[in-house]
Short mmCIF file of C-alpha atoms and ligand atoms in Angstrom, two decimals:
data_model
loop_
_atom_site.label_atom_id
_atom_site.label_comp_id
_atom_site.label_asym_id
_atom_site.label_seq_id
_atom_site.Cartn_x
_atom_site.Cartn_y
_atom_site.Cartn_z
CA MET A 17 -7.63 4.24 28.30
CA GLY A 18 -6.78 8.00 28.35
CA VAL A 19 -8.12 10.62 25.97
CA GLY A 20 -5.09 10.05 23.70
CA GLY A 21 -5.90 6.34 23.50
CA ALA A 22 -9.57 7.03 22.70
CA VAL A 23 -8.64 9.40 19.86
CA GLU A 24 -6.19 6.84 18.47
CA ARG A 25 -8.87 4.14 18.52
CA LEU A 26 -11.37 6.44 16.82
CA LEU A 27 -8.89 7.19 14.05
CA ALA A 28 -7.86 3.55 13.75
CA GLY A 29 -11.55 2.76 13.17
CA ARG A 30 -11.55 5.04 10.12
CA TRP A 31 -8.38 3.59 8.65
CA ILE A 32 -8.80 -0.08 9.57
CA ALA A 33 -11.68 -2.34 8.56
CA GLY A 34 -11.83 -4.24 11.87
CA PRO A 35 -10.16 -7.17 13.61
CA GLU A 36 -11.33 -9.99 11.30
CA ALA A 37 -10.94 -10.91 7.63
CA ARG A 38 -14.73 -10.75 7.28
CA ASP A 39 -14.55 -7.05 8.28
CA ALA A 40 -12.12 -6.44 5.42
CA LEU A 41 -14.43 -8.28 3.02
CA ALA A 42 -17.42 -6.24 4.19
CA ARG A 43 -15.50 -3.03 3.49
CA THR A 44 -14.33 -4.46 0.16
CA LYS A 45 -17.96 -5.00 -0.86
CA ARG A 46 -18.72 -1.34 -0.16
CA PHE A 47 -15.78 -0.26 -2.30
CA ASN A 48 -16.61 -2.77 -5.05
CA ALA A 49 -20.14 -1.34 -5.21
CA VAL A 50 -18.67 1.97 -6.40
CA ASN A 51 -16.26 0.27 -8.80
CA ILE A 52 -13.19 0.40 -6.55
CA LYS A 53 -10.98 -2.65 -6.07
CA ALA A 54 -9.63 -3.41 -2.58
CA VAL A 55 -6.07 -4.32 -1.62
CA ILE A 56 -6.39 -6.20 1.65
CA ASN A 57 -3.58 -6.22 4.19
CA TYR A 58 -3.46 -8.25 7.40
CA LEU A 59 -1.89 -5.89 9.92
CA GLY A 60 1.39 -6.98 11.46
CA GLU A 61 5.03 -6.05 11.03
CA GLU A 62 8.47 -6.51 12.51
CA LEU A 63 7.44 -9.96 13.72
CA ILE A 64 10.19 -11.88 15.46
CA ASP A 65 8.05 -14.67 16.86
CA GLU A 66 7.85 -17.82 14.69
CA ARG A 67 4.27 -18.52 15.73
CA ALA A 68 3.05 -15.06 14.79
CA VAL A 69 4.74 -15.40 11.39
CA ALA A 70 3.18 -18.84 10.78
CA ASP A 71 -0.16 -17.38 11.84
CA ALA A 72 0.21 -14.54 9.29
CA GLU A 73 0.76 -17.10 6.53
CA MET A 74 -2.39 -19.01 7.53
CA VAL A 75 -4.41 -15.80 7.64
CA TYR A 76 -3.31 -14.84 4.11
CA LEU A 77 -4.02 -18.34 2.75
CA SER A 78 -7.52 -18.35 4.17
CA LEU A 79 -8.08 -14.72 3.11
CA ILE A 80 -7.31 -15.73 -0.49
CA ASP A 81 -9.89 -18.55 -0.25
CA MET A 82 -12.44 -16.10 1.17
CA ILE A 83 -11.83 -13.62 -1.64
CA ARG A 84 -12.25 -16.37 -4.26
CA GLU A 85 -15.39 -17.81 -2.67
CA SER A 86 -17.04 -14.42 -2.16
CA GLY A 87 -16.25 -13.19 -5.67
CA ALA A 88 -14.93 -9.93 -4.19
CA ARG A 89 -12.67 -7.74 -6.36
CA ALA A 90 -9.62 -7.69 -4.12
CA ASP A 91 -5.85 -8.09 -4.18
CA ILE A 92 -3.73 -8.81 -1.12
CA SER A 93 -0.67 -6.94 0.17
CA MET A 94 1.89 -8.34 2.61
CA LYS A 95 4.69 -6.85 4.66
CA PRO A 96 7.96 -8.81 4.30
CA SER A 97 8.63 -8.51 8.04
CA GLN A 98 5.29 -10.10 8.86
CA LEU A 99 6.38 -13.13 6.83
CA GLY A 100 9.53 -13.44 8.94
CA LEU A 101 12.11 -11.39 7.02
CA ARG A 102 13.75 -10.33 10.30
CA ILE A 103 13.97 -13.93 11.53
CA ASN A 104 15.10 -15.80 8.41
CA PRO A 105 14.95 -14.26 4.91
CA GLU A 106 15.02 -17.64 3.11
CA GLU A 107 12.07 -18.96 5.08
CA ALA A 108 10.24 -15.67 4.63
CA SER A 109 10.72 -15.97 0.90
CA ALA A 110 9.45 -19.57 0.90
CA ARG A 111 6.40 -18.46 2.89
CA TYR A 112 5.79 -15.63 0.43
CA GLY A 113 6.12 -18.14 -2.43
CA ARG A 114 3.43 -20.40 -0.92
CA ILE A 115 1.05 -17.47 -0.53
CA VAL A 116 1.75 -16.26 -4.08
CA ALA A 117 1.08 -19.77 -5.46
CA ARG A 118 -2.31 -19.91 -3.71
CA ALA A 119 -3.12 -16.36 -4.84
CA ARG A 120 -2.22 -17.14 -8.44
CA GLY A 121 -4.52 -20.18 -8.40
CA ALA A 122 -7.35 -18.02 -7.11
CA GLY A 123 -6.76 -15.17 -9.55
CA VAL A 124 -5.78 -12.82 -6.71
CA PHE A 125 -2.90 -10.39 -7.34
CA ALA A 126 -0.30 -10.41 -4.52
CA TRP A 127 1.61 -7.26 -3.53
CA LEU A 128 4.73 -6.89 -1.40
CA ASP A 129 4.80 -3.74 0.70
CA MET A 130 8.15 -1.99 1.17
CA GLU A 131 9.30 -1.29 4.71
CA ARG A 132 12.55 0.12 6.23
CA PRO A 133 15.55 0.95 3.99
CA GLU A 134 17.52 -1.95 5.53
CA ASP A 135 14.94 -4.37 4.07
CA VAL A 136 14.85 -3.11 0.49
CA ASP A 137 17.42 -5.53 -0.98
CA ALA A 138 15.90 -8.59 0.72
CA THR A 139 12.41 -7.50 -0.34
CA ILE A 140 13.44 -7.11 -3.97
CA SER A 141 15.05 -10.59 -3.83
CA MET A 142 11.85 -12.05 -2.39
CA TYR A 143 9.90 -10.43 -5.19
CA GLU A 144 12.23 -11.48 -7.99
CA GLY A 145 12.21 -15.05 -6.69
CA ASN A 146 8.44 -15.33 -7.18
CA PRO A 147 7.46 -13.66 -10.46
CA GLY A 148 4.00 -13.69 -12.03
CA GLY A 149 0.80 -12.25 -10.57
CA THR A 150 2.77 -10.12 -8.12
CA GLY A 151 3.68 -6.49 -7.59
CA ILE A 152 6.17 -4.55 -5.47
CA CYS A 153 6.23 -1.13 -3.87
CA VAL A 154 8.91 1.52 -4.61
CA GLN A 155 9.34 4.56 -2.32
CA SER A 156 10.32 7.98 -3.71
CA TYR A 157 11.90 9.19 -0.44
CA LEU A 158 14.86 6.84 -1.02
CA ARG A 159 17.70 8.04 -3.25
CA ARG A 160 18.31 4.48 -4.50
CA SER A 161 14.78 4.08 -5.88
CA ALA A 162 15.58 5.32 -9.41
CA ALA A 163 18.10 2.49 -9.79
CA ASP A 164 15.71 -0.02 -8.20
CA LEU A 165 12.93 1.05 -10.52
CA GLU A 166 15.14 0.64 -13.57
CA ARG A 167 16.10 -2.88 -12.47
CA LEU A 168 12.52 -3.83 -11.60
CA CYS A 169 11.04 -2.44 -14.82
CA SER A 170 13.66 -4.20 -16.95
CA GLY A 171 12.42 -7.45 -15.38
CA GLY A 172 8.80 -6.57 -16.20
CA ALA A 173 7.77 -5.84 -12.59
CA VAL A 174 4.41 -4.35 -11.71
CA VAL A 175 5.21 -1.38 -9.44
CA ARG A 176 3.22 0.58 -6.89
CA LEU A 177 4.83 4.02 -6.53
CA VAL A 178 4.56 5.67 -3.08
CA LYS A 179 6.35 8.50 -1.29
CA GLY A 180 7.27 6.25 1.64
CA ALA A 181 6.00 5.97 5.19
CA TYR A 182 9.45 5.68 6.81
CA SER A 183 12.41 8.02 7.31
CA ALA A 184 16.17 7.63 7.02
CA GLY A 185 19.40 9.66 7.07
CA LEU A 186 20.41 12.34 4.57
CA ASP A 187 22.87 9.99 2.84
CA ILE A 188 20.18 7.58 1.70
CA ALA A 189 16.90 9.50 1.84
CA PHE A 190 15.37 12.81 0.83
CA GLN A 191 14.47 14.73 3.96
CA SER A 192 11.77 17.14 2.86
CA ARG A 193 8.33 16.46 1.43
CA LEU A 194 9.22 18.77 -1.47
CA GLU A 195 12.27 16.71 -2.49
CA THR A 196 10.40 13.44 -2.02
CA THR A 197 7.58 14.75 -4.21
CA LYS A 198 10.05 15.93 -6.89
CA ASN A 199 11.56 12.46 -6.94
CA TYR A 200 8.03 11.02 -7.12
CA GLU A 201 7.62 12.97 -10.38
CA VAL A 202 10.93 11.64 -11.73
CA LEU A 203 9.98 8.04 -10.92
CA MET A 204 6.48 8.55 -12.34
CA ASP A 205 8.02 9.75 -15.62
CA TYR A 206 10.18 6.62 -15.68
CA LEU A 207 7.12 4.41 -15.21
CA PHE A 208 5.27 6.20 -18.02
CA ALA A 209 8.28 5.64 -20.28
CA HIS A 210 9.12 2.03 -19.34
CA ALA A 211 6.14 0.21 -17.84
CA ARG A 212 2.77 -0.82 -19.21
CA GLU A 213 0.78 -1.17 -15.99
CA PHE A 214 1.56 0.47 -12.63
CA VAL A 215 0.01 2.03 -9.55
CA ILE A 216 0.17 5.68 -8.56
CA ALA A 217 -0.43 5.32 -4.81
CA THR A 218 -0.84 8.72 -3.21
CA HIS A 219 -3.39 11.18 -1.83
CA ASP A 220 -1.44 14.07 -3.35
CA LEU A 221 -3.89 15.57 -5.83
CA ASP A 222 -1.10 17.31 -7.78
CA MET A 223 0.57 13.93 -8.41
CA ILE A 224 -2.72 12.27 -9.38
CA ASN A 225 -3.61 15.11 -11.77
CA ARG A 226 -0.11 14.97 -13.25
CA ALA A 227 -0.41 11.22 -13.87
CA ARG A 228 -3.86 11.60 -15.40
CA SER A 229 -2.65 14.30 -17.71
CA LEU A 230 0.43 12.27 -18.79
CA ASN A 231 -1.78 9.26 -19.37
CA ARG A 232 -4.04 11.11 -21.79
CA GLU A 233 -1.05 11.02 -24.19
CA ARG A 234 0.52 7.70 -23.17
CA GLY A 235 -2.49 5.41 -22.74
CA LYS A 236 -0.92 3.17 -20.07
CA HIS A 237 -2.90 1.06 -17.63
CA VAL A 238 -2.58 3.27 -14.57
CA TRP A 239 -4.23 2.43 -11.26
CA TYR A 240 -4.80 5.14 -8.65
CA ALA A 241 -4.52 3.82 -5.11
CA MET A 242 -5.33 5.36 -1.76
CA LEU A 243 -5.51 4.24 1.84
CA SER A 244 -8.91 3.48 3.33
CA GLY A 245 -10.44 6.38 5.24
CA ILE A 246 -8.38 9.24 3.81
CA ARG A 247 -9.93 10.32 0.52
CA ASN A 248 -12.69 7.74 -0.03
CA ARG A 249 -15.08 10.15 -1.72
CA TYR A 250 -12.41 11.45 -4.05
CA ALA A 251 -11.49 7.85 -4.93
CA ALA A 252 -15.14 7.14 -5.77
CA ALA A 253 -15.27 10.25 -7.95
CA LEU A 254 -12.18 9.07 -9.84
CA ALA A 255 -13.78 5.65 -10.36
CA ARG A 256 -16.91 7.38 -11.74
CA GLU A 257 -14.65 9.07 -14.27
CA ASN A 258 -13.64 5.57 -15.42
CA GLU A 259 -10.20 5.54 -13.84
CA SER A 260 -8.95 2.25 -12.34
CA VAL A 261 -8.99 2.83 -8.59
CA GLU A 262 -8.04 0.69 -5.62
CA ILE A 263 -8.11 1.25 -1.88
CA TYR A 264 -5.77 -0.37 0.64
CA VAL A 265 -7.87 -2.00 3.35
CA PRO A 266 -5.99 -3.15 6.46
CA PHE A 267 -7.59 -5.42 9.04
CA GLY A 268 -6.50 -7.29 12.15
CA PRO A 269 -5.94 -6.63 15.83
CA ARG A 270 -2.42 -5.15 15.43
CA TRP A 271 -3.54 -1.61 14.61
CA VAL A 272 -1.06 0.50 16.59
CA ASP A 273 2.01 0.78 14.27
CA TYR A 274 -0.13 1.37 11.19
CA SER A 275 -2.21 4.05 12.93
CA TYR A 276 0.86 5.89 14.22
CA ARG A 277 2.25 6.15 10.69
CA ARG A 278 -1.05 7.60 9.46
CA LEU A 279 -1.19 10.00 12.43
CA ARG A 280 2.30 11.28 11.63
CA GLU A 281 1.30 11.88 8.02
CA ALA A 282 -1.92 13.76 8.71
CA SER A 283 0.04 16.97 8.24
CA HIS A 284 -1.93 19.19 10.59
CA LEU A 285 -4.51 18.95 13.31
CA THR A 286 -7.30 20.62 11.32
CA LEU A 287 -7.03 17.92 8.70
CA LEU A 288 -7.27 15.25 11.36
CA ILE A 289 -10.29 16.82 13.02
CA ARG A 290 -11.99 17.30 9.66
CA SER A 291 -11.19 13.71 8.78
CA MET A 292 -12.67 12.46 12.07
CA ALA A 293 -15.78 14.62 11.80
CA SER A 294 -16.59 13.91 8.16
CA ARG A 295 -18.97 11.07 7.42
CA GLN A 296 -17.45 8.52 5.05
CA SER A 297 -19.98 7.92 2.31
CA ILE A 298 -18.40 4.55 1.44
C1 FAD B 318 -2.19 1.96 -1.69
C2 FAD B 318 -1.03 2.43 -0.86
C3 FAD B 318 -0.04 1.53 -0.49
C4 FAD B 318 1.06 1.96 0.25
N1 FAD B 318 2.09 1.08 0.52
C5 FAD B 318 3.21 1.53 1.13
C6 FAD B 318 4.34 0.69 1.32
O1 FAD B 318 4.34 -0.49 0.95
N2 FAD B 318 5.45 1.23 1.91
C7 FAD B 318 5.49 2.54 2.33
O2 FAD B 318 6.52 2.98 2.83
N3 FAD B 318 4.41 3.34 2.19
C8 FAD B 318 3.29 2.88 1.61
N4 FAD B 318 2.21 3.71 1.46
C9 FAD B 318 2.16 5.01 2.20
C10 FAD B 318 2.85 6.12 1.43
O3 FAD B 318 4.23 5.88 1.33
C11 FAD B 318 2.64 7.47 2.13
O4 FAD B 318 3.19 7.35 3.42
C12 FAD B 318 1.20 7.90 2.26
O5 FAD B 318 0.48 7.56 1.10
C13 FAD B 318 1.08 9.44 2.44
O6 FAD B 318 1.76 10.09 1.39
P1 FAD B 318 1.01 10.78 0.13
O7 FAD B 318 1.61 10.19 -1.08
O8 FAD B 318 -0.44 10.65 0.26
O9 FAD B 318 1.51 12.26 0.14
P2 FAD B 318 1.53 13.37 1.27
O10 FAD B 318 2.29 14.49 0.69
O11 FAD B 318 2.00 12.78 2.59
O12 FAD B 318 0.02 13.72 1.45
C14 FAD B 318 -0.71 14.40 0.44
C15 FAD B 318 -2.01 14.87 1.07
O13 FAD B 318 -2.83 13.73 1.39
C16 FAD B 318 -3.54 13.96 2.59
N5 FAD B 318 -3.14 12.95 3.59
C17 FAD B 318 -2.07 12.13 3.53
N6 FAD B 318 -2.04 11.32 4.62
C18 FAD B 318 -3.12 11.66 5.39
C19 FAD B 318 -3.65 11.18 6.63
N7 FAD B 318 -3.07 10.19 7.32
N8 FAD B 318 -4.81 11.76 7.10
C20 FAD B 318 -5.41 12.75 6.42
N9 FAD B 318 -4.95 13.23 5.23
C21 FAD B 318 -3.81 12.70 4.73
C22 FAD B 318 -3.18 15.35 3.03
O14 FAD B 318 -4.12 16.25 2.47
C23 FAD B 318 -1.83 15.59 2.41
O15 FAD B 318 -1.52 16.94 2.25
C24 FAD B 318 1.12 3.32 0.70
C25 FAD B 318 0.13 4.21 0.31
C26 FAD B 318 -0.92 3.80 -0.45
C27 FAD B 318 -1.95 4.81 -0.85
#
Protein backbone atom coordinates (compact mmCIF):
# COMPACT_ATOMS: atom_id res chain seq x y z
CA MET A 1 0.00 0.00 0.00
CA GLY A 2 1.40 3.47 -0.93
CA VAL A 3 1.35 6.57 1.25
CA GLY A 4 -2.00 7.58 -0.32
CA GLY A 5 -3.50 4.22 0.65
CA ALA A 6 -2.20 4.50 4.22
CA VAL A 7 -3.72 7.97 4.64
CA GLU A 8 -7.04 6.74 3.25
CA ARG A 9 -7.07 3.83 5.71
CA LEU A 10 -6.24 6.13 8.61
CA LEU A 11 -9.12 8.42 7.70
CA ALA A 12 -11.48 5.52 7.08
CA GLY A 13 -10.68 4.38 10.65
CA ARG A 14 -11.98 7.70 11.98
CA TRP A 15 -15.17 7.62 9.95
CA ILE A 16 -15.97 3.90 10.03
CA ALA A 17 -16.53 1.78 13.15
CA GLY A 18 -14.77 -1.33 11.81
CA PRO A 19 -15.51 -4.36 9.64
CA GLU A 20 -18.08 -6.09 11.88
CA ALA A 21 -21.52 -5.29 13.30
CA ARG A 22 -20.05 -5.69 16.80
CA ASP A 23 -17.66 -2.80 16.01
CA ALA A 24 -20.65 -0.61 15.20
CA LEU A 25 -22.35 -1.64 18.44
CA ALA A 26 -19.20 -0.87 20.43
CA ARG A 27 -19.11 2.62 18.93
CA THR A 28 -22.85 2.98 19.53
CA LYS A 29 -22.30 2.27 23.24
CA ARG A 30 -19.75 5.08 23.42
CA PHE A 31 -22.19 7.48 21.79
CA ASN A 32 -25.11 6.26 23.92
CA ALA A 33 -23.03 6.95 27.05
CA VAL A 34 -23.07 10.66 26.17
CA ASN A 35 -26.77 10.62 25.25
CA ILE A 36 -26.29 10.34 21.48
CA LYS A 37 -28.29 7.84 19.44
CA ALA A 38 -26.53 5.93 16.64
CA VAL A 39 -27.77 5.37 13.09
CA ILE A 40 -25.96 2.26 11.91
CA ASN A 41 -25.22 1.69 8.23
CA TYR A 42 -23.73 -1.46 6.71
CA LEU A 43 -21.37 -0.14 4.04
CA GLY A 44 -22.12 -1.16 0.47
CA GLU A 45 -23.61 0.51 -2.58
CA GLU A 46 -24.18 0.11 -6.29
CA LEU A 47 -24.38 -3.64 -5.80
CA ILE A 48 -25.12 -5.59 -8.96
CA ASP A 49 -24.38 -9.05 -7.62
CA GLU A 50 -27.42 -10.96 -6.28
CA ARG A 51 -25.38 -12.68 -3.59
CA ALA A 52 -23.98 -9.43 -2.22
CA VAL A 53 -27.50 -7.99 -2.09
CA ALA A 54 -28.88 -11.06 -0.28
CA ASP A 55 -25.93 -10.83 2.09
CA ALA A 56 -26.76 -7.16 2.85
CA GLU A 57 -30.31 -8.17 3.78
CA MET A 58 -29.04 -10.86 6.16
CA VAL A 59 -26.60 -8.43 7.75
CA TYR A 60 -29.37 -5.88 8.41
CA LEU A 61 -31.72 -8.54 9.83
CA SER A 62 -29.10 -9.79 12.24
CA LEU A 63 -28.01 -6.23 13.08
CA ILE A 64 -31.59 -5.46 14.14
CA ASP A 65 -31.58 -8.53 16.42
CA MET A 66 -28.24 -7.43 17.89
CA ILE A 67 -29.54 -3.93 18.57
CA ARG A 68 -32.65 -5.33 20.29
CA GLU A 69 -30.71 -7.87 22.37
CA SER A 70 -28.04 -5.37 23.44
CA GLY A 71 -30.54 -2.65 24.34
CA ALA A 72 -28.46 -0.14 22.34
CA ARG A 73 -30.13 3.13 21.28
CA ALA A 74 -29.70 2.79 17.54
CA ASP A 75 -31.57 3.15 14.26
CA ILE A 76 -30.46 1.61 10.98
CA SER A 77 -29.94 3.27 7.60
CA MET A 78 -29.81 1.47 4.25
CA LYS A 79 -28.76 2.44 0.75
CA PRO A 80 -31.36 1.46 -1.87
CA SER A 81 -28.63 0.26 -4.23
CA GLN A 82 -27.27 -2.11 -1.61
CA LEU A 83 -30.70 -3.74 -1.49
CA GLY A 84 -30.58 -4.33 -5.24
CA LEU A 85 -32.26 -1.22 -6.70
CA ARG A 86 -29.94 -1.38 -9.73
CA ILE A 87 -30.75 -5.05 -10.36
CA ASN A 88 -34.51 -5.18 -9.80
CA PRO A 89 -36.45 -2.35 -8.08
CA GLU A 90 -39.42 -4.58 -7.15
CA GLU A 91 -37.22 -7.13 -5.42
CA ALA A 92 -35.26 -4.35 -3.74
CA SER A 93 -38.49 -2.94 -2.39
CA ALA A 94 -39.59 -6.38 -1.12
CA ARG A 95 -36.22 -6.79 0.58
CA TYR A 96 -36.54 -3.36 2.16
CA GLY A 97 -40.06 -4.31 3.32
CA ARG A 98 -38.76 -7.45 5.08
CA ILE A 99 -36.06 -5.45 6.87
CA VAL A 100 -38.56 -2.75 7.86
CA ALA A 101 -40.95 -5.39 9.26
CA ARG A 102 -38.19 -6.88 11.42
CA ALA A 103 -37.08 -3.40 12.52
CA ARG A 104 -40.61 -2.41 13.46
CA GLY A 105 -40.97 -5.55 15.59
CA ALA A 106 -37.75 -4.69 17.39
CA GLY A 107 -38.59 -1.02 17.90
CA VAL A 108 -35.74 0.04 15.59
CA PHE A 109 -36.36 2.99 13.25
CA ALA A 110 -35.33 2.26 9.63
CA TRP A 111 -33.94 4.98 7.35
CA LEU A 112 -33.48 4.97 3.58
CA ASP A 113 -30.45 6.90 2.39
CA MET A 114 -30.74 8.86 -0.86
CA GLU A 115 -28.18 8.20 -3.56
CA ARG A 116 -27.77 9.40 -7.20
CA PRO A 117 -30.43 11.63 -8.82
CA GLU A 118 -31.43 8.77 -11.16
CA ASP A 119 -32.55 6.77 -8.10
CA VAL A 120 -34.70 9.38 -6.39
CA ASP A 121 -38.07 8.34 -7.86
CA ALA A 122 -37.50 4.63 -7.19
CA THR A 123 -36.29 5.40 -3.66
CA ILE A 124 -39.38 7.47 -2.87
CA SER A 125 -41.56 4.62 -4.21
CA MET A 126 -39.72 2.13 -2.00
CA TYR A 127 -40.29 4.39 0.96
CA GLU A 128 -43.96 5.08 0.27
CA GLY A 129 -44.60 1.35 -0.17
CA ASN A 130 -43.45 0.62 3.40
CA PRO A 131 -44.79 3.31 5.73
CA GLY A 132 -44.51 3.31 9.52
CA GLY A 133 -41.34 3.39 11.59
CA THR A 134 -39.31 4.60 8.61
CA GLY A 135 -37.63 7.77 7.40
CA ILE A 136 -36.19 9.04 4.13
CA CYS A 137 -33.40 11.41 3.18
CA VAL A 138 -33.92 14.57 1.05
CA GLN A 139 -30.94 16.37 -0.54
CA SER A 140 -30.88 20.17 -0.89
CA TYR A 141 -28.47 20.16 -3.88
CA LEU A 142 -31.29 18.85 -6.11
CA ARG A 143 -33.71 21.39 -7.61
CA ARG A 144 -36.58 18.87 -7.41
CA SER A 145 -36.29 18.46 -3.63
CA ALA A 146 -38.80 21.20 -2.72
CA ALA A 147 -41.50 19.31 -4.65
CA ASP A 148 -40.38 15.97 -3.19
CA LEU A 149 -40.46 17.39 0.31
CA GLU A 150 -43.97 18.72 -0.18
CA ARG A 151 -45.17 15.31 -1.40
CA LEU A 152 -43.37 13.45 1.39
CA CYS A 153 -44.57 15.76 4.15
CA SER A 154 -48.17 15.59 2.92
CA GLY A 155 -47.91 11.81 3.41
CA GLY A 156 -46.56 12.27 6.96
CA ALA A 157 -42.98 11.21 6.13
CA VAL A 158 -40.15 11.54 8.61
CA VAL A 159 -37.39 13.36 6.71
CA ARG A 160 -33.63 13.66 7.17
CA LEU A 161 -32.48 16.85 5.44
CA VAL A 162 -28.94 16.80 3.98
CA LYS A 163 -27.03 18.89 1.44
CA GLY A 164 -26.20 15.81 -0.66
CA ALA A 165 -23.03 13.83 -1.20
CA TYR A 166 -23.41 13.52 -4.99
CA SER A 167 -23.24 15.93 -7.93
CA ALA A 168 -25.28 16.39 -11.09
CA GLY A 169 -25.73 18.77 -14.04
CA LEU A 170 -26.87 22.39 -13.87
CA ASP A 171 -30.35 21.48 -15.12
CA ILE A 172 -31.18 19.34 -12.11
CA ALA A 173 -28.75 20.38 -9.37
CA PHE A 174 -27.34 23.46 -7.69
CA GLN A 175 -23.65 23.67 -8.46
CA SER A 176 -22.21 25.78 -5.66
CA ARG A 177 -22.13 25.16 -1.92
CA LEU A 178 -23.70 28.60 -1.44
CA GLU A 179 -26.77 27.76 -3.56
CA THR A 180 -27.09 24.32 -1.99
CA THR A 181 -26.95 25.89 1.47
CA LYS A 182 -29.56 28.52 0.50
CA ASN A 183 -31.86 25.74 -0.65
CA TYR A 184 -31.12 23.90 2.60
CA GLU A 185 -32.57 26.93 4.42
CA VAL A 186 -35.67 26.93 2.20
CA LEU A 187 -36.27 23.22 2.80
CA MET A 188 -35.62 23.63 6.54
CA ASP A 189 -38.27 26.36 6.67
CA TYR A 190 -40.70 24.01 4.93
CA LEU A 191 -40.02 21.30 7.50
CA PHE A 192 -40.56 23.73 10.38
CA ALA A 193 -43.88 24.75 8.81
CA HIS A 194 -45.18 21.30 7.78
CA ALA A 195 -43.56 18.50 9.78
CA ARG A 196 -43.62 17.55 13.44
CA GLU A 197 -40.42 15.51 13.69
CA PHE A 198 -37.41 15.68 11.35
CA VAL A 199 -33.63 15.48 11.20
CA ILE A 200 -31.25 18.33 10.44
CA ALA A 201 -28.26 16.31 9.21
CA THR A 202 -25.28 18.58 8.67
CA HIS A 203 -21.97 19.71 10.17
CA ASP A 204 -22.67 23.26 9.04
CA LEU A 205 -22.83 25.20 12.30
CA ASP A 206 -24.75 28.08 10.69
CA MET A 207 -27.52 25.65 9.66
CA ILE A 208 -27.60 23.99 13.09
CA ASN A 209 -27.76 27.36 14.87
CA ARG A 210 -30.49 28.50 12.49
CA ALA A 211 -32.57 25.39 13.20
CA ARG A 212 -32.07 25.74 16.95
CA SER A 213 -33.14 29.33 16.86
CA LEU A 214 -36.26 28.55 14.74
CA ASN A 215 -37.13 25.73 17.09
CA ARG A 216 -37.16 27.98 20.14
CA GLU A 217 -40.36 29.45 18.64
CA ARG A 218 -41.78 26.37 16.93
CA GLY A 219 -41.19 23.61 19.47
CA LYS A 220 -40.84 20.77 16.93
CA HIS A 221 -39.06 17.50 17.61
CA VAL A 222 -35.81 18.23 15.79
CA TRP A 223 -32.92 15.78 15.72
CA TYR A 224 -29.41 16.97 14.88
CA ALA A 225 -27.40 14.35 13.01
CA MET A 226 -23.74 14.15 12.09
CA LEU A 227 -21.39 11.60 10.59
CA SER A 228 -19.11 9.68 12.92
CA GLY A 229 -15.63 11.15 13.25
CA ILE A 230 -16.32 14.68 11.98
CA ARG A 231 -17.70 16.74 14.85
CA ASN A 232 -18.11 14.18 17.65
CA ARG A 233 -17.25 16.60 20.45
CA TYR A 234 -19.63 19.23 19.15
CA ALA A 235 -22.36 16.57 18.91
CA ALA A 236 -21.75 15.63 22.54
CA ALA A 237 -21.95 19.29 23.55
CA LEU A 238 -25.31 19.61 21.77
CA ALA A 239 -26.58 16.51 23.57
CA ARG A 240 -25.48 18.05 26.91
CA GLU A 241 -27.65 21.03 26.03
CA ASN A 242 -30.59 18.60 25.83
CA GLU A 243 -30.89 18.54 22.06
CA SER A 244 -31.78 15.21 20.39
CA VAL A 245 -28.60 14.13 18.64
CA GLU A 246 -27.69 11.15 16.49
CA ILE A 247 -24.51 10.04 14.77
CA TYR A 248 -24.33 7.98 11.59
CA VAL A 249 -22.07 5.00 12.23
CA PRO A 250 -21.01 3.00 9.16
CA PHE A 251 -19.36 -0.40 9.45
CA GLY A 252 -18.28 -3.18 7.10
CA PRO A 253 -15.38 -4.05 4.85
CA ARG A 254 -16.54 -1.91 1.88
CA TRP A 255 -15.06 1.37 3.10
CA VAL A 256 -13.65 2.85 -0.11
CA ASP A 257 -16.65 4.65 -1.73
CA TYR A 258 -17.83 6.08 1.57
CA SER A 259 -14.35 7.34 2.47
CA TYR A 260 -13.83 8.99 -0.92
CA ARG A 261 -17.06 10.97 -0.49
CA ARG A 262 -15.90 12.17 2.93
CA LEU A 263 -12.44 13.02 1.56
CA ARG A 264 -13.99 15.13 -1.20
CA GLU A 265 -16.07 17.01 1.36
CA ALA A 266 -13.27 17.80 3.79
CA SER A 267 -13.01 21.20 2.15
CA HIS A 268 -9.32 21.82 2.68
CA LEU A 269 -6.20 19.97 3.68
CA THR A 270 -5.75 21.79 7.01
CA LEU A 271 -9.14 20.56 8.12
CA LEU A 272 -8.21 17.01 7.19
CA ILE A 273 -4.88 17.15 9.00
CA ARG A 274 -6.52 18.69 12.07
CA SER A 275 -9.20 16.02 11.93
CA MET A 276 -6.58 13.25 11.73
CA ALA A 277 -4.44 14.71 14.51
CA SER A 278 -7.23 15.47 16.97
CA ARG A 279 -8.07 12.83 19.54
CA GLN A 280 -11.74 11.85 19.42
CA SER A 281 -13.03 12.01 22.97
CA ILE A 282 -15.95 9.68 22.13
C1 LIG B 1 -26.62 11.69 9.43
C2 LIG B 1 -26.27 11.97 8.00
C3 LIG B 1 -26.83 11.19 6.99
C4 LIG B 1 -26.54 11.46 5.65
N1 LIG B 1 -27.18 10.76 4.66
C5 LIG B 1 -26.99 11.10 3.37
C6 LIG B 1 -27.73 10.48 2.32
O1 LIG B 1 -28.55 9.59 2.54
N2 LIG B 1 -27.51 10.91 1.04
C7 LIG B 1 -26.60 11.90 0.75
O2 LIG B 1 -26.46 12.28 -0.41
N3 LIG B 1 -25.87 12.48 1.73
C8 LIG B 1 -26.04 12.11 3.02
N4 LIG B 1 -25.30 12.71 4.00
C9 LIG B 1 -24.11 13.54 3.64
C10 LIG B 1 -24.50 14.98 3.35
O3 LIG B 1 -25.28 15.06 2.19
C11 LIG B 1 -23.24 15.84 3.14
O4 LIG B 1 -22.54 15.29 2.06
C12 LIG B 1 -22.32 15.91 4.34
O5 LIG B 1 -23.05 15.96 5.53
C13 LIG B 1 -21.42 17.17 4.29
O6 LIG B 1 -22.22 18.32 4.16
P1 LIG B 1 -22.55 19.32 5.38
O7 LIG B 1 -24.03 19.43 5.44
O8 LIG B 1 -21.88 18.89 6.60
O9 LIG B 1 -22.09 20.72 4.87
P2 LIG B 1 -20.71 21.23 4.27
O10 LIG B 1 -20.98 22.61 3.83
O11 LIG B 1 -20.17 20.24 3.27
O12 LIG B 1 -19.75 21.19 5.51
C14 LIG B 1 -19.90 22.08 6.60
C15 LIG B 1 -18.64 22.00 7.42
O13 LIG B 1 -18.55 20.71 8.05
C16 LIG B 1 -17.21 20.27 8.09
N5 LIG B 1 -17.07 19.02 7.31
C17 LIG B 1 -17.96 18.52 6.43
N6 LIG B 1 -17.50 17.34 5.92
C18 LIG B 1 -16.29 17.12 6.50
C19 LIG B 1 -15.31 16.07 6.41
N7 LIG B 1 -15.48 15.00 5.61
N8 LIG B 1 -14.17 16.17 7.18
C20 LIG B 1 -13.98 17.23 7.99
N9 LIG B 1 -14.89 18.24 8.12
C21 LIG B 1 -16.01 18.19 7.38
C22 LIG B 1 -16.38 21.38 7.52
O14 LIG B 1 -16.00 22.24 8.57
C23 LIG B 1 -17.34 22.10 6.60
O15 LIG B 1 -16.97 23.43 6.35
C24 LIG B 1 -25.60 12.49 5.33
C25 LIG B 1 -25.05 13.26 6.35
C26 LIG B 1 -25.37 13.02 7.65
C27 LIG B 1 -24.77 13.90 8.70
